[in-house]
Coordinates of C-alpha atoms in Angstrom, one line a residue:
Chain A
X30 CA -0.1 -0.1 -0.1
X31 CA 1.6 3.4 -1.1
X32 CA 0.2 5.7 1.6
X33 CA -2.4 5.5 4.8
X34 CA -5.3 7.7 3.8
X35 CA -7.4 6.9 7.0
X36 CA -8.3 4.4 9.5
X37 CA -11.5 2.7 10.0
X38 CA -12.8 1.3 13.3
X39 CA -15.2 -0.8 14.7
X40 CA -15.1 -0.6 18.3
X41 CA -17.6 -2.9 20.2
X42 CA -18.4 -3.8 23.6
X43 CA -15.9 -7.0 23.5
X44 CA -13.9 -6.4 20.6
X45 CA -11.7 -3.9 18.4
X46 CA -11.5 -4.1 14.7
X47 CA -9.4 -1.6 12.8
X48 CA -8.6 -1.5 8.8
X49 CA -5.8 0.5 7.3
X50 CA -7.3 2.3 4.0
X51 CA -4.9 3.5 1.5
X52 CA -5.3 6.5 -1.0
X53 CA -6.8 4.0 -3.6
X54 CA -9.6 2.7 -1.2
X55 CA -7.8 -0.4 -0.5
X56 CA -8.6 -1.5 3.1
X57 CA -5.9 -3.9 4.7
X58 CA -7.4 -5.6 7.6
X59 CA -9.1 -5.7 9.9
X60 CA -6.6 -6.0 12.7
X61 CA -8.3 -7.2 15.8
X62 CA -7.9 -6.9 19.5
X63 CA -10.1 -7.9 22.2
X64 CA -9.7 -4.5 24.1
X65 CA -13.4 -3.9 23.9
X66 CA -15.2 -1.1 25.4
X67 CA -16.4 -3.2 28.4
X68 CA -12.6 -3.9 29.6
X69 CA -11.4 0.3 28.9
X70 CA -11.6 3.1 30.8
X71 CA -12.0 6.6 28.7
X72 CA -8.0 7.2 28.8
X73 CA -7.0 3.7 27.6
X74 CA -9.1 4.0 24.1
X75 CA -6.2 5.9 22.5
X76 CA -3.3 3.8 23.9
X77 CA -5.4 0.8 22.7
X78 CA -5.9 2.1 19.5
X79 CA -2.2 3.0 19.0
X80 CA -1.2 -0.4 20.0
X81 CA -3.1 -2.1 17.3
X82 CA -2.2 0.6 14.4
X83 CA 0.2 3.1 15.7
X84 CA 3.1 1.6 13.8
X85 CA 1.1 2.0 10.3
X86 CA 1.1 6.1 11.0
X87 CA 3.3 8.0 9.2
X88 CA 5.3 10.8 11.2
X89 CA 4.6 14.6 10.6
X90 CA 1.0 14.1 9.4
X91 CA -2.4 13.7 10.8
X92 CA -4.3 10.3 9.5
X93 CA -8.4 10.7 9.8
X94 CA -9.9 8.0 12.1
X95 CA -13.2 7.2 11.7
X96 CA -15.0 4.7 14.8
X97 CA -18.2 3.2 14.9
X98 CA -19.7 1.3 17.8
X99 CA -20.2 1.5 21.6
X100 CA -16.8 3.5 22.0
X101 CA -19.4 6.3 21.8
X102 CA -21.4 5.2 24.8
X103 CA -21.6 6.7 28.4
X104 CA -19.2 4.0 29.7
X105 CA -17.0 4.4 26.4
X106 CA -14.1 7.0 24.8
X107 CA -16.5 9.8 24.7
X108 CA -20.2 9.7 24.6
X109 CA -21.8 10.9 21.6
X110 CA -25.5 11.6 21.6
X111 CA -27.9 9.3 19.7
X112 CA -29.6 10.5 16.5
X113 CA -33.5 9.9 16.9
X114 CA -35.4 7.8 14.0
X115 CA -36.8 8.6 11.6
X116 CA -33.4 10.1 10.2
X117 CA -30.8 8.9 7.9
X118 CA -28.1 6.7 9.2
X119 CA -25.4 9.1 10.8
X120 CA -22.8 10.2 8.1
X121 CA -19.2 11.7 8.7
X122 CA -21.0 15.3 9.4
X123 CA -22.3 13.8 12.4
X124 CA -19.3 12.0 14.1
X125 CA -17.8 13.9 17.0
X126 CA -14.3 14.4 17.3
X127 CA -12.5 13.3 20.7
X128 CA -9.5 14.7 22.0
X129 CA -6.1 12.9 21.7
X130 CA -2.6 13.4 22.6
X131 CA -0.9 11.8 19.6
X132 CA -0.8 14.5 16.8
X133 CA -0.7 11.8 14.1
X134 CA -4.3 11.0 14.6
X135 CA -7.6 12.9 14.2
X136 CA -10.4 10.8 15.7
X137 CA -14.0 10.9 15.1
X138 CA -16.8 8.8 16.8
X139 CA -20.3 8.2 14.9
X140 CA -23.2 8.4 16.8
X141 CA -25.6 5.6 17.2
X142 CA -29.5 5.8 16.5
X143 CA -32.5 5.8 19.4
X144 CA -36.0 5.2 19.0
X145 CA -38.5 6.6 21.4
X146 CA -41.5 4.3 21.4
X147 CA -40.6 1.7 21.5
X148 CA -37.4 2.7 23.3
X149 CA -34.8 1.2 21.6
X150 CA -31.1 1.9 20.9
X151 CA -28.4 0.7 18.3
X152 CA -24.5 1.8 18.1
X153 CA -22.6 0.2 15.6
X154 CA -25.6 -1.1 13.6
X155 CA -26.6 2.2 12.1
X156 CA -22.8 2.1 10.1
X157 CA -23.8 -1.3 9.0
X158 CA -27.2 0.2 7.7
X159 CA -25.4 3.2 5.9
X160 CA -23.1 0.4 4.4
X161 CA -26.2 -1.6 3.1
X162 CA -27.3 1.9 1.4
X163 CA -24.1 2.3 -0.1
X164 CA -24.3 -1.2 -1.5
X165 CA -27.5 -1.0 -2.7
X166 CA -28.3 2.7 -3.2
X167 CA -31.7 3.7 -3.3
X168 CA -32.8 0.4 -1.4
X169 CA -36.1 0.8 0.5
X170 CA -37.2 -2.2 2.7
X171 CA -36.1 -4.2 5.8
X172 CA -32.7 -4.8 6.9
X173 CA -32.1 -7.5 9.7
X174 CA -28.8 -7.7 11.2
X175 CA -28.3 -10.9 13.5
X176 CA -26.1 -10.6 16.4
X177 CA -25.6 -10.4 20.1
X178 CA -28.6 -7.9 19.9
X179 CA -30.1 -8.9 16.5
X180 CA -31.6 -5.5 14.8
X181 CA -34.7 -5.4 12.3
X182 CA -34.7 -1.9 10.5
X183 CA -37.1 -0.7 8.1
X184 CA -35.3 1.9 5.7
X185 CA -37.3 4.0 3.2
X186 CA -36.1 6.9 1.1
X187 CA -32.5 6.6 2.8
X188 CA -34.2 6.8 6.3
X189 CA -34.3 4.4 8.9
X190 CA -38.1 4.8 9.9
X191 CA -38.2 2.1 12.7
X192 CA -36.1 -0.5 14.5
X193 CA -36.4 -3.1 16.8
X194 CA -33.7 -5.1 18.8
X195 CA -34.0 -8.8 20.1
X196 CA -31.5 -10.3 22.7
X197 CA -31.7 -13.4 20.8
X198 CA -28.0 -14.0 20.6
X199 CA -27.4 -13.0 23.8
X200 CA -30.0 -15.6 25.1
X201 CA -28.5 -18.2 22.9
X202 CA -25.2 -17.3 24.5
X203 CA -26.5 -17.6 28.1
X204 CA -28.5 -20.9 27.6
X205 CA -25.9 -23.0 25.8
X206 CA -23.0 -21.5 28.1
X207 CA -24.5 -21.2 31.5
X208 CA -27.7 -22.7 31.9
X209 CA -28.5 -26.3 33.0
X210 CA -28.8 -27.0 29.0
X211 CA -25.1 -26.4 28.6
X212 CA -24.6 -30.2 29.4
X213 CA -27.1 -31.1 26.7
X214 CA -25.7 -29.1 23.8
X215 CA -23.2 -30.2 21.4
X216 CA -20.5 -27.7 20.4
X217 CA -20.4 -27.8 16.8
X218 CA -23.0 -30.5 15.0
X219 CA -25.9 -29.1 13.7
X220 CA -29.3 -30.9 13.0
X221 CA -31.3 -29.2 10.3
X222 CA -34.5 -30.6 10.4
X223 CA -34.5 -30.1 14.3
X224 CA -34.1 -26.3 13.7
X225 CA -36.5 -25.7 11.2
X226 CA -39.0 -27.8 13.7
X227 CA -38.3 -25.8 16.4
X228 CA -38.6 -22.3 14.3
X229 CA -42.2 -23.7 13.4
X230 CA -42.8 -24.6 16.8
X231 CA -41.8 -21.2 18.6
X232 CA -43.9 -19.1 15.9
X233 CA -47.0 -21.4 16.7
X234 CA -46.8 -21.4 20.5
X235 CA -44.3 -18.4 21.5
X236 CA -45.7 -18.6 25.2
X237 CA -44.1 -21.9 25.3
X238 CA -40.4 -20.7 25.2
X239 CA -39.7 -21.5 29.2
X240 CA -41.2 -24.9 28.8
X241 CA -39.5 -25.8 25.5
X242 CA -36.4 -25.1 26.9
X243 CA -36.6 -27.5 29.6
X244 CA -37.9 -30.0 27.3
X245 CA -34.6 -30.1 25.7
X246 CA -32.9 -31.1 29.1
X247 CA -35.9 -33.7 29.6
X248 CA -35.4 -35.1 26.1
X249 CA -31.7 -35.7 26.8
X250 CA -32.6 -37.6 29.8
X251 CA -35.4 -39.5 28.6
X252 CA -35.3 -40.0 24.9
X253 CA -31.6 -39.7 24.4
X254 CA -32.2 -36.3 22.5
X255 CA -28.8 -35.9 20.6
X256 CA -26.4 -33.0 21.3
X257 CA -26.6 -31.7 18.0
X258 CA -30.6 -31.8 17.9
X259 CA -30.6 -30.0 21.1
X260 CA -28.7 -27.4 19.9
X261 CA -30.3 -26.8 16.7
X262 CA -33.6 -26.7 18.4
X263 CA -32.3 -24.3 21.1
X264 CA -31.2 -22.0 18.3
X265 CA -34.8 -22.6 16.6
X266 CA -36.8 -21.7 19.5
X267 CA -35.1 -18.5 19.7
X268 CA -35.1 -17.6 16.2
X269 CA -38.7 -18.6 15.6
X270 CA -39.9 -16.5 18.8
X271 CA -38.0 -13.8 17.1
X272 CA -39.3 -13.8 13.6
X273 CA -43.1 -14.2 15.1
X274 CA -42.5 -11.0 16.9
X275 CA -40.7 -9.4 13.9
X276 CA -43.4 -10.4 11.1
X277 CA -44.5 -6.9 10.4
X278 CA -41.2 -6.4 9.5
X279 CA -40.6 -9.3 7.3
X280 CA -44.2 -10.1 5.9
X281 CA -44.2 -9.1 2.2
X282 CA -41.3 -7.0 2.6
X283 CA -37.6 -7.2 0.8
X284 CA -35.2 -8.2 3.2
X285 CA -31.5 -7.5 3.3
X286 CA -29.6 -9.9 5.9
X287 CA -26.3 -8.5 6.8
X288 CA -24.5 -11.3 8.7
X289 CA -22.0 -14.0 8.6
X290 CA -21.4 -17.6 9.6
X291 CA -23.7 -20.1 11.0
X292 CA -25.9 -17.0 12.5
X293 CA -26.6 -15.8 9.3
X294 CA -27.0 -19.2 7.7
X295 CA -29.6 -20.1 10.6
X296 CA -31.7 -16.6 9.8
X297 CA -31.3 -17.2 6.0
X298 CA -33.4 -21.0 6.7
X299 CA -35.7 -19.6 9.2
X300 CA -36.7 -16.8 7.2
X301 CA -37.0 -19.0 3.9
X302 CA -39.1 -21.3 5.8
X303 CA -41.5 -18.3 6.2
X304 CA -41.3 -17.7 2.2
X305 CA -38.7 -15.1 2.6
X306 CA -35.9 -15.0 0.5
X307 CA -33.3 -12.9 1.6
X308 CA -30.3 -10.7 -0.1
X309 CA -27.6 -11.6 1.8
X310 CA -24.5 -9.1 2.6
X311 CA -21.6 -9.9 4.7
X312 CA -21.6 -7.9 8.0
X313 CA -18.0 -7.0 7.9
X314 CA -18.1 -5.5 4.5
X315 CA -21.1 -3.6 5.3
X316 CA -19.4 -2.2 8.4
X317 CA -16.5 -1.1 6.6
X318 CA -18.8 0.2 3.5
X319 CA -20.7 2.1 6.3
X320 CA -17.4 3.7 7.7
X321 CA -16.3 4.6 4.1
X322 CA -19.4 6.4 3.5
X323 CA -18.8 8.4 6.4
X324 CA -15.3 9.2 5.6
X325 CA -16.4 10.1 2.1
X326 CA -18.9 12.4 3.3
X327 CA -16.1 14.0 5.3
X328 CA -13.8 14.4 2.6
X329 CA -16.3 16.2 0.5
X330 CA -16.4 18.7 3.2
X331 CA -12.8 19.2 3.2
X332 CA -12.2 17.6 6.8
Chain B
X18 CA -36.1 -33.8 72.0
X19 CA -36.1 -37.3 73.6
X20 CA -35.0 -39.5 70.9
X21 CA -34.2 -39.3 66.9
X22 CA -36.6 -41.6 65.1
X23 CA -35.7 -40.4 61.5
X24 CA -33.8 -38.0 59.3
X25 CA -35.6 -36.1 56.6
X26 CA -33.3 -35.0 53.7
X27 CA -33.9 -32.6 50.9
X28 CA -30.7 -33.1 48.8
X29 CA -31.0 -30.5 45.7
X30 CA -28.4 -29.7 43.1
X31 CA -27.1 -26.7 45.1
X32 CA -27.9 -27.2 48.6
X33 CA -28.6 -29.8 51.1
X34 CA -31.1 -29.6 53.9
X35 CA -31.8 -32.0 57.0
X36 CA -34.3 -32.1 59.6
X37 CA -33.9 -34.3 62.8
X38 CA -37.3 -35.8 63.6
X39 CA -38.2 -37.0 66.7
X40 CA -40.3 -40.0 68.2
X41 CA -43.6 -37.4 68.7
X42 CA -42.9 -36.4 64.9
X43 CA -41.4 -33.0 66.1
X44 CA -38.8 -32.1 63.4
X45 CA -35.8 -30.0 64.2
X46 CA -34.3 -27.9 61.3
X47 CA -33.6 -27.7 58.7
X48 CA -29.9 -27.9 58.8
X49 CA -28.6 -26.4 55.9
X50 CA -25.3 -27.1 53.6
X51 CA -24.2 -25.8 50.3
X52 CA -22.8 -29.4 49.5
X53 CA -25.6 -29.7 46.8
X54 CA -25.5 -32.6 44.2
X55 CA -23.7 -30.5 41.9
X56 CA -20.2 -30.3 43.8
X57 CA -20.3 -34.0 45.1
X58 CA -19.1 -37.2 43.5
X59 CA -20.9 -40.3 44.8
X60 CA -18.5 -41.0 47.5
X61 CA -18.9 -37.7 49.0
X62 CA -22.6 -37.8 49.6
X63 CA -22.4 -40.1 53.0
X64 CA -19.6 -37.9 54.4
X65 CA -21.6 -34.6 53.5
X66 CA -24.6 -36.0 55.2
X67 CA -22.3 -37.1 58.3
X68 CA -20.9 -33.6 58.5
X69 CA -24.2 -32.2 58.9
X70 CA -26.3 -34.8 61.0
X71 CA -23.8 -37.3 62.3
X72 CA -23.4 -35.8 65.8
X73 CA -27.1 -36.3 66.2
X74 CA -27.2 -39.9 65.7
X75 CA -27.1 -42.4 68.5
X76 CA -24.6 -44.9 68.7
X77 CA -25.7 -48.7 68.5
X78 CA -29.1 -48.1 66.7
X79 CA -29.9 -47.6 62.8
X80 CA -31.8 -44.4 61.9
X81 CA -33.8 -44.2 58.9
X82 CA -32.9 -41.4 56.6
X83 CA -35.3 -40.5 54.1
X84 CA -34.0 -38.5 50.7
X85 CA -35.7 -36.5 48.1
X86 CA -34.4 -34.6 45.1
X87 CA -31.1 -34.5 42.8
X88 CA -29.2 -37.1 44.9
X89 CA -31.1 -39.4 43.2
X90 CA -29.9 -38.6 39.5
X91 CA -27.1 -40.1 37.3
X92 CA -24.6 -37.9 38.3
X93 CA -25.7 -38.2 42.2
X94 CA -25.5 -40.4 45.0
X95 CA -27.4 -43.4 43.4
X96 CA -29.5 -43.2 40.3
X97 CA -33.3 -43.8 41.1
X98 CA -35.2 -44.4 38.3
X99 CA -38.3 -42.0 37.5
X100 CA -41.8 -43.2 38.0
X101 CA -43.7 -42.4 34.9
X102 CA -47.0 -40.4 35.4
X103 CA -50.0 -40.7 35.4
X104 CA -49.1 -42.3 38.9
X105 CA -49.2 -41.4 42.7
X106 CA -46.2 -39.4 43.7
X107 CA -43.7 -41.9 44.6
X108 CA -43.9 -42.9 48.4
X109 CA -41.7 -44.9 51.3
X110 CA -41.9 -48.1 49.1
X111 CA -40.5 -46.6 46.3
X112 CA -37.7 -45.2 47.9
X113 CA -34.2 -47.1 46.7
X114 CA -31.9 -48.2 49.4
X115 CA -28.2 -47.0 49.2
X116 CA -25.0 -48.6 50.5
X117 CA -23.4 -46.8 53.3
X118 CA -20.4 -47.4 55.6
X119 CA -21.7 -45.9 58.7
X120 CA -24.1 -48.8 60.3
X121 CA -25.9 -45.7 62.1
X122 CA -27.7 -44.7 59.1
X123 CA -30.3 -46.5 56.7
X124 CA -30.4 -44.1 53.4
X125 CA -33.3 -44.5 51.3
X126 CA -33.4 -41.9 48.2
X127 CA -37.2 -41.2 46.5
X128 CA -37.4 -41.5 43.1
X129 CA -38.4 -38.3 40.7
X130 CA -41.3 -38.4 38.3
X131 CA -41.1 -38.3 34.4
X132 CA -43.7 -38.1 31.6
X133 CA -43.4 -39.2 27.9
X134 CA -45.1 -36.7 26.2
X135 CA -44.2 -34.2 26.4
X136 CA -40.8 -34.9 27.9
X137 CA -40.5 -33.9 31.1
X138 CA -38.9 -34.6 34.9
X139 CA -38.8 -33.5 38.2
X140 CA -36.8 -34.6 41.2
X141 CA -37.6 -33.3 44.3
X142 CA -41.3 -31.6 43.2
X143 CA -42.7 -35.2 43.5
X144 CA -42.2 -35.1 47.3
X145 CA -43.8 -31.6 47.8
X146 CA -46.8 -32.8 45.7
X147 CA -47.2 -35.8 48.1
X148 CA -46.8 -33.2 51.0
X149 CA -49.6 -31.3 49.5
X150 CA -51.7 -34.5 49.3
X151 CA -50.9 -34.9 52.9
X152 CA -51.9 -31.5 53.8
X153 CA -55.1 -31.5 51.8
X154 CA -56.1 -35.4 51.6
X155 CA -58.3 -35.8 48.3
X156 CA -57.2 -32.7 46.8
X157 CA -57.9 -33.0 42.8
X158 CA -56.7 -29.9 41.0
X159 CA -53.8 -28.0 40.0
X160 CA -50.4 -27.6 41.8
X161 CA -48.1 -24.9 40.9
X162 CA -44.4 -25.1 42.5
X163 CA -42.4 -21.9 41.6
X164 CA -38.5 -22.3 41.7
X165 CA -35.6 -22.3 39.4
X166 CA -37.5 -24.8 37.2
X167 CA -41.2 -24.3 38.0
X168 CA -43.5 -27.0 37.9
X169 CA -47.2 -27.2 37.1
X170 CA -49.0 -30.2 37.9
X171 CA -52.5 -31.6 37.4
X172 CA -53.6 -34.1 40.4
X173 CA -56.4 -36.0 40.4
X174 CA -57.9 -39.2 42.6
X175 CA -54.4 -39.0 44.1
X176 CA -52.1 -39.6 41.1
X177 CA -50.2 -36.6 38.8
X178 CA -51.9 -36.8 35.6
X179 CA -49.5 -34.5 34.0
X180 CA -47.0 -32.0 34.3
X181 CA -44.9 -29.0 32.9
X182 CA -41.4 -27.5 33.5
X183 CA -40.7 -23.9 32.8
X184 CA -37.2 -22.7 33.0
X185 CA -38.5 -19.2 34.5
X186 CA -36.4 -19.0 37.7
X187 CA -33.5 -20.0 35.8
X188 CA -33.9 -17.5 33.0
X189 CA -34.7 -15.0 35.5
X190 CA -31.3 -15.6 37.5
X191 CA -29.4 -15.5 34.0
X192 CA -30.7 -12.6 33.0
X193 CA -30.6 -10.5 36.0
X194 CA -26.8 -11.7 37.0
X195 CA -25.2 -12.6 33.7
X196 CA -26.6 -10.6 30.7
X197 CA -26.2 -7.0 29.6
X198 CA -29.5 -6.0 31.9
X199 CA -27.6 -6.8 35.1
X200 CA -26.4 -3.2 35.4
X201 CA -30.2 -2.3 34.6
X202 CA -31.8 -4.0 37.6
X203 CA -31.9 -3.2 41.2
X204 CA -31.3 -5.6 43.8
X205 CA -34.0 -5.4 46.0
X206 CA -36.9 -2.8 45.2
X207 CA -40.0 -3.9 43.7
X208 CA -42.4 -1.9 41.5
X209 CA -45.8 -3.5 41.7
X210 CA -47.5 -1.8 38.8
X211 CA -44.6 -2.8 36.5
X212 CA -44.7 -6.0 37.5
X213 CA -48.4 -6.5 36.7
X214 CA -48.4 -4.5 33.5
X215 CA -45.3 -6.7 32.4
X216 CA -47.2 -9.8 33.1
X217 CA -50.1 -8.6 30.9
X218 CA -47.9 -7.4 28.3
X219 CA -46.2 -10.8 28.1
X220 CA -49.7 -12.8 27.9
X221 CA -50.8 -10.4 25.3
X222 CA -47.6 -10.5 23.0
X223 CA -45.6 -13.6 24.2
X224 CA -43.4 -13.6 21.0
X225 CA -42.1 -10.2 21.8
X226 CA -40.3 -11.6 24.8
X227 CA -36.5 -11.1 23.4
X228 CA -37.5 -7.5 22.5
X229 CA -39.1 -6.8 25.4
X230 CA -36.0 -7.3 27.4
X231 CA -33.7 -5.4 25.2
X232 CA -36.4 -2.8 25.9
X233 CA -35.4 -2.6 29.5
X234 CA -32.0 -2.0 28.6
X235 CA -32.9 0.9 26.0
X236 CA -35.5 2.3 28.7
X237 CA -32.7 2.6 31.1
X238 CA -31.0 4.4 28.6
X239 CA -33.1 6.7 27.2
X240 CA -36.2 7.0 29.7
X241 CA -34.3 6.6 33.2
X242 CA -36.6 3.6 33.7
X243 CA -36.0 3.1 37.5
X244 CA -34.1 -0.4 38.3
X245 CA -36.9 -1.3 40.5
X246 CA -39.2 -0.9 37.6
X247 CA -36.9 -2.9 35.6
X248 CA -36.6 -5.8 37.8
X249 CA -40.3 -6.1 38.6
X250 CA -40.7 -6.0 34.6
X251 CA -38.4 -8.5 34.0
X252 CA -39.9 -11.0 36.5
X253 CA -43.3 -9.8 35.0
X254 CA -42.2 -10.8 31.6
X255 CA -40.8 -14.1 32.4
X256 CA -44.0 -15.1 34.6
X257 CA -46.3 -13.6 32.4
X258 CA -44.7 -15.9 29.4
X259 CA -45.3 -18.8 31.5
X260 CA -48.9 -17.9 32.7
X261 CA -49.6 -17.9 28.8
X262 CA -48.3 -21.3 28.2
X263 CA -49.7 -22.9 31.3
X264 CA -53.4 -21.3 30.9
X265 CA -54.8 -25.1 30.6
X266 CA -53.4 -25.8 34.2
X267 CA -54.9 -22.9 36.0
X268 CA -57.8 -21.6 33.8
X269 CA -61.0 -22.4 35.5
X270 CA -59.0 -25.1 38.2
X271 CA -58.4 -24.9 41.8
X272 CA -54.7 -24.0 42.3
X273 CA -52.4 -24.9 45.1
X274 CA -49.0 -22.6 45.1
X275 CA -46.2 -24.2 46.8
X276 CA -43.6 -21.7 47.2
X277 CA -41.9 -18.8 49.4
X278 CA -40.8 -15.5 49.5
X279 CA -40.7 -13.3 47.1
X280 CA -41.2 -15.4 43.9
X281 CA -44.3 -17.0 45.4
X282 CA -45.7 -13.4 46.3
X283 CA -45.1 -13.0 42.5
X284 CA -46.8 -15.8 41.2
X285 CA -49.6 -15.1 43.6
X286 CA -49.9 -11.7 42.5
X287 CA -49.5 -12.5 38.8
X288 CA -52.5 -15.3 39.0
X289 CA -54.6 -12.9 40.9
X290 CA -54.4 -10.9 37.9
X291 CA -55.8 -13.4 35.8
X292 CA -58.5 -14.3 38.3
X293 CA -57.0 -17.0 40.1
X294 CA -57.1 -17.1 43.8
X295 CA -54.6 -19.6 45.1
X296 CA -54.2 -22.0 48.1
X297 CA -50.9 -21.0 49.3
X298 CA -48.8 -23.6 51.1
X299 CA -44.9 -23.3 52.2
X300 CA -42.7 -24.6 50.0
X301 CA -40.4 -26.2 53.2
X302 CA -43.5 -27.4 54.9
X303 CA -44.7 -29.4 51.8
X304 CA -41.2 -30.6 51.4
X305 CA -41.0 -31.9 55.2
X306 CA -44.7 -33.4 54.8
X307 CA -43.9 -35.4 51.8
X308 CA -40.8 -36.9 53.7
X309 CA -42.9 -37.8 56.6
X310 CA -45.5 -39.2 54.5
X311 CA -43.0 -41.5 53.0
X312 CA -41.3 -42.3 56.3
X313 CA -45.1 -43.3 57.4
X314 CA -45.5 -45.4 54.7
X315 CA -42.1 -47.6 55.5
X316 CA -43.1 -47.4 59.0
X317 CA -46.4 -49.1 58.0
X318 CA -44.5 -51.8 56.3
X319 CA -42.4 -52.3 59.2
X320 CA -39.1 -51.1 57.8

């Protein structure tokens, strides 16, 4: 790479990722660190960033650094107030400058988005939505971003009209790692029919959730329910429960799914079972595309 | 107390409780230990029991010890196979003798109950059900036993006809102690209207569960939702979700609630909101009553 033009940063609660972007727009990375927001005090952010990308910074010049994610929360590097929907996903002009000691970096943090009724927030996903709109200009429809806290957003005329967060991924992690079910679930295998059956069961009988969970344990004790089926079934129950409530988002709407790996596959399969064909985009790519769009806006303004 | 007649033991996954019962039927205790099944290998059970009650045992005589709970699981002291519903709750004749080194004790473990469709199991609660039937002879109706894994059981003509387990208590513990919501919830305070409102919301819209959870976090961030309201609301969402699925149990049926403390209060309030007046019995009392009933049966057989 000839020259460092700017640095793209996705700074979440548990991880930090950074890309070195050159003058031609080529991004190298991401470089990864486990120094997420949750383990850092405000004064720790600059050193953590420099540890990750400092050696790539040229001397005698200031490189723009654009950050999305929970680094912008009250407990993060600097609190950047939410933008309230309906509005366009925040761009470069909305980013807040944060003071640094090292003169080689000019750091700006993008705001998240909030919604009044029902109360909801996002930090980081607004940049992924901007990335989706960069990849699919003029897109009107729904964006689903599976994750620890899965987001469903409705986008129209370049604005986020409404969104809703589901703690589906966190529930899966808690139940599979810390509940009585942890001994019942395998680590890797996947039983596709068990998943589909559980999605349908949860959509049909959502209130049975806490009983369906215990039935995984009872099934293992009484019927030798295989761990692969139990794991797929837990995932299916959680995603099915979510799809039942998210129906107003996906029913009869175009849906872009921004995710990766097994989780995105599971959502794609579950939505397919409801007759929804998703347009899949890679989660990392849309994060980077959203940061690049924000950088482009700043460049136009001459910042 | 004149003489030790027998020892009643409730040996659960996380705790061990024992009562010293005299010839007149007076029970002293419970003595408590945190040496639950989960932290013990099979050879650890006898020493743990003797640590708790050994000094109360007379020399030169064998004292019957009757045990209920997860001590009877595969991972426990000795596996005692489940009795399958429909059947009467297991009694003294169903208890399995376990070999001990100390000649002063004669230990018998009561079996749990299982159900084939839907697959379900209980260990310990069958003894509470026997205790309810001892306290309310001839009772026909429903028994709700709130706990880590809340049980709903239908009892008719002295038999458990069917039952269903909900992981409600475990979900509350995981979410309040280990999820992102832990900072949003207070430890002690209680907002009664928030609880009732959440019960109603979960009954009306069970599928929204994972979104309603995140809304507690968003409400704290955006609307200064008080921690006392968030905690009551989490409890209400979980119990409401359960009541929605347990409706076939409580609708138009007499309901005995065997519980204690704030959890039993919460169930009583939630059921009251649905027009169900419960007959409340103390959880510890019905455990002891169930063990005493089993002991009485053994005595009649001359054991």
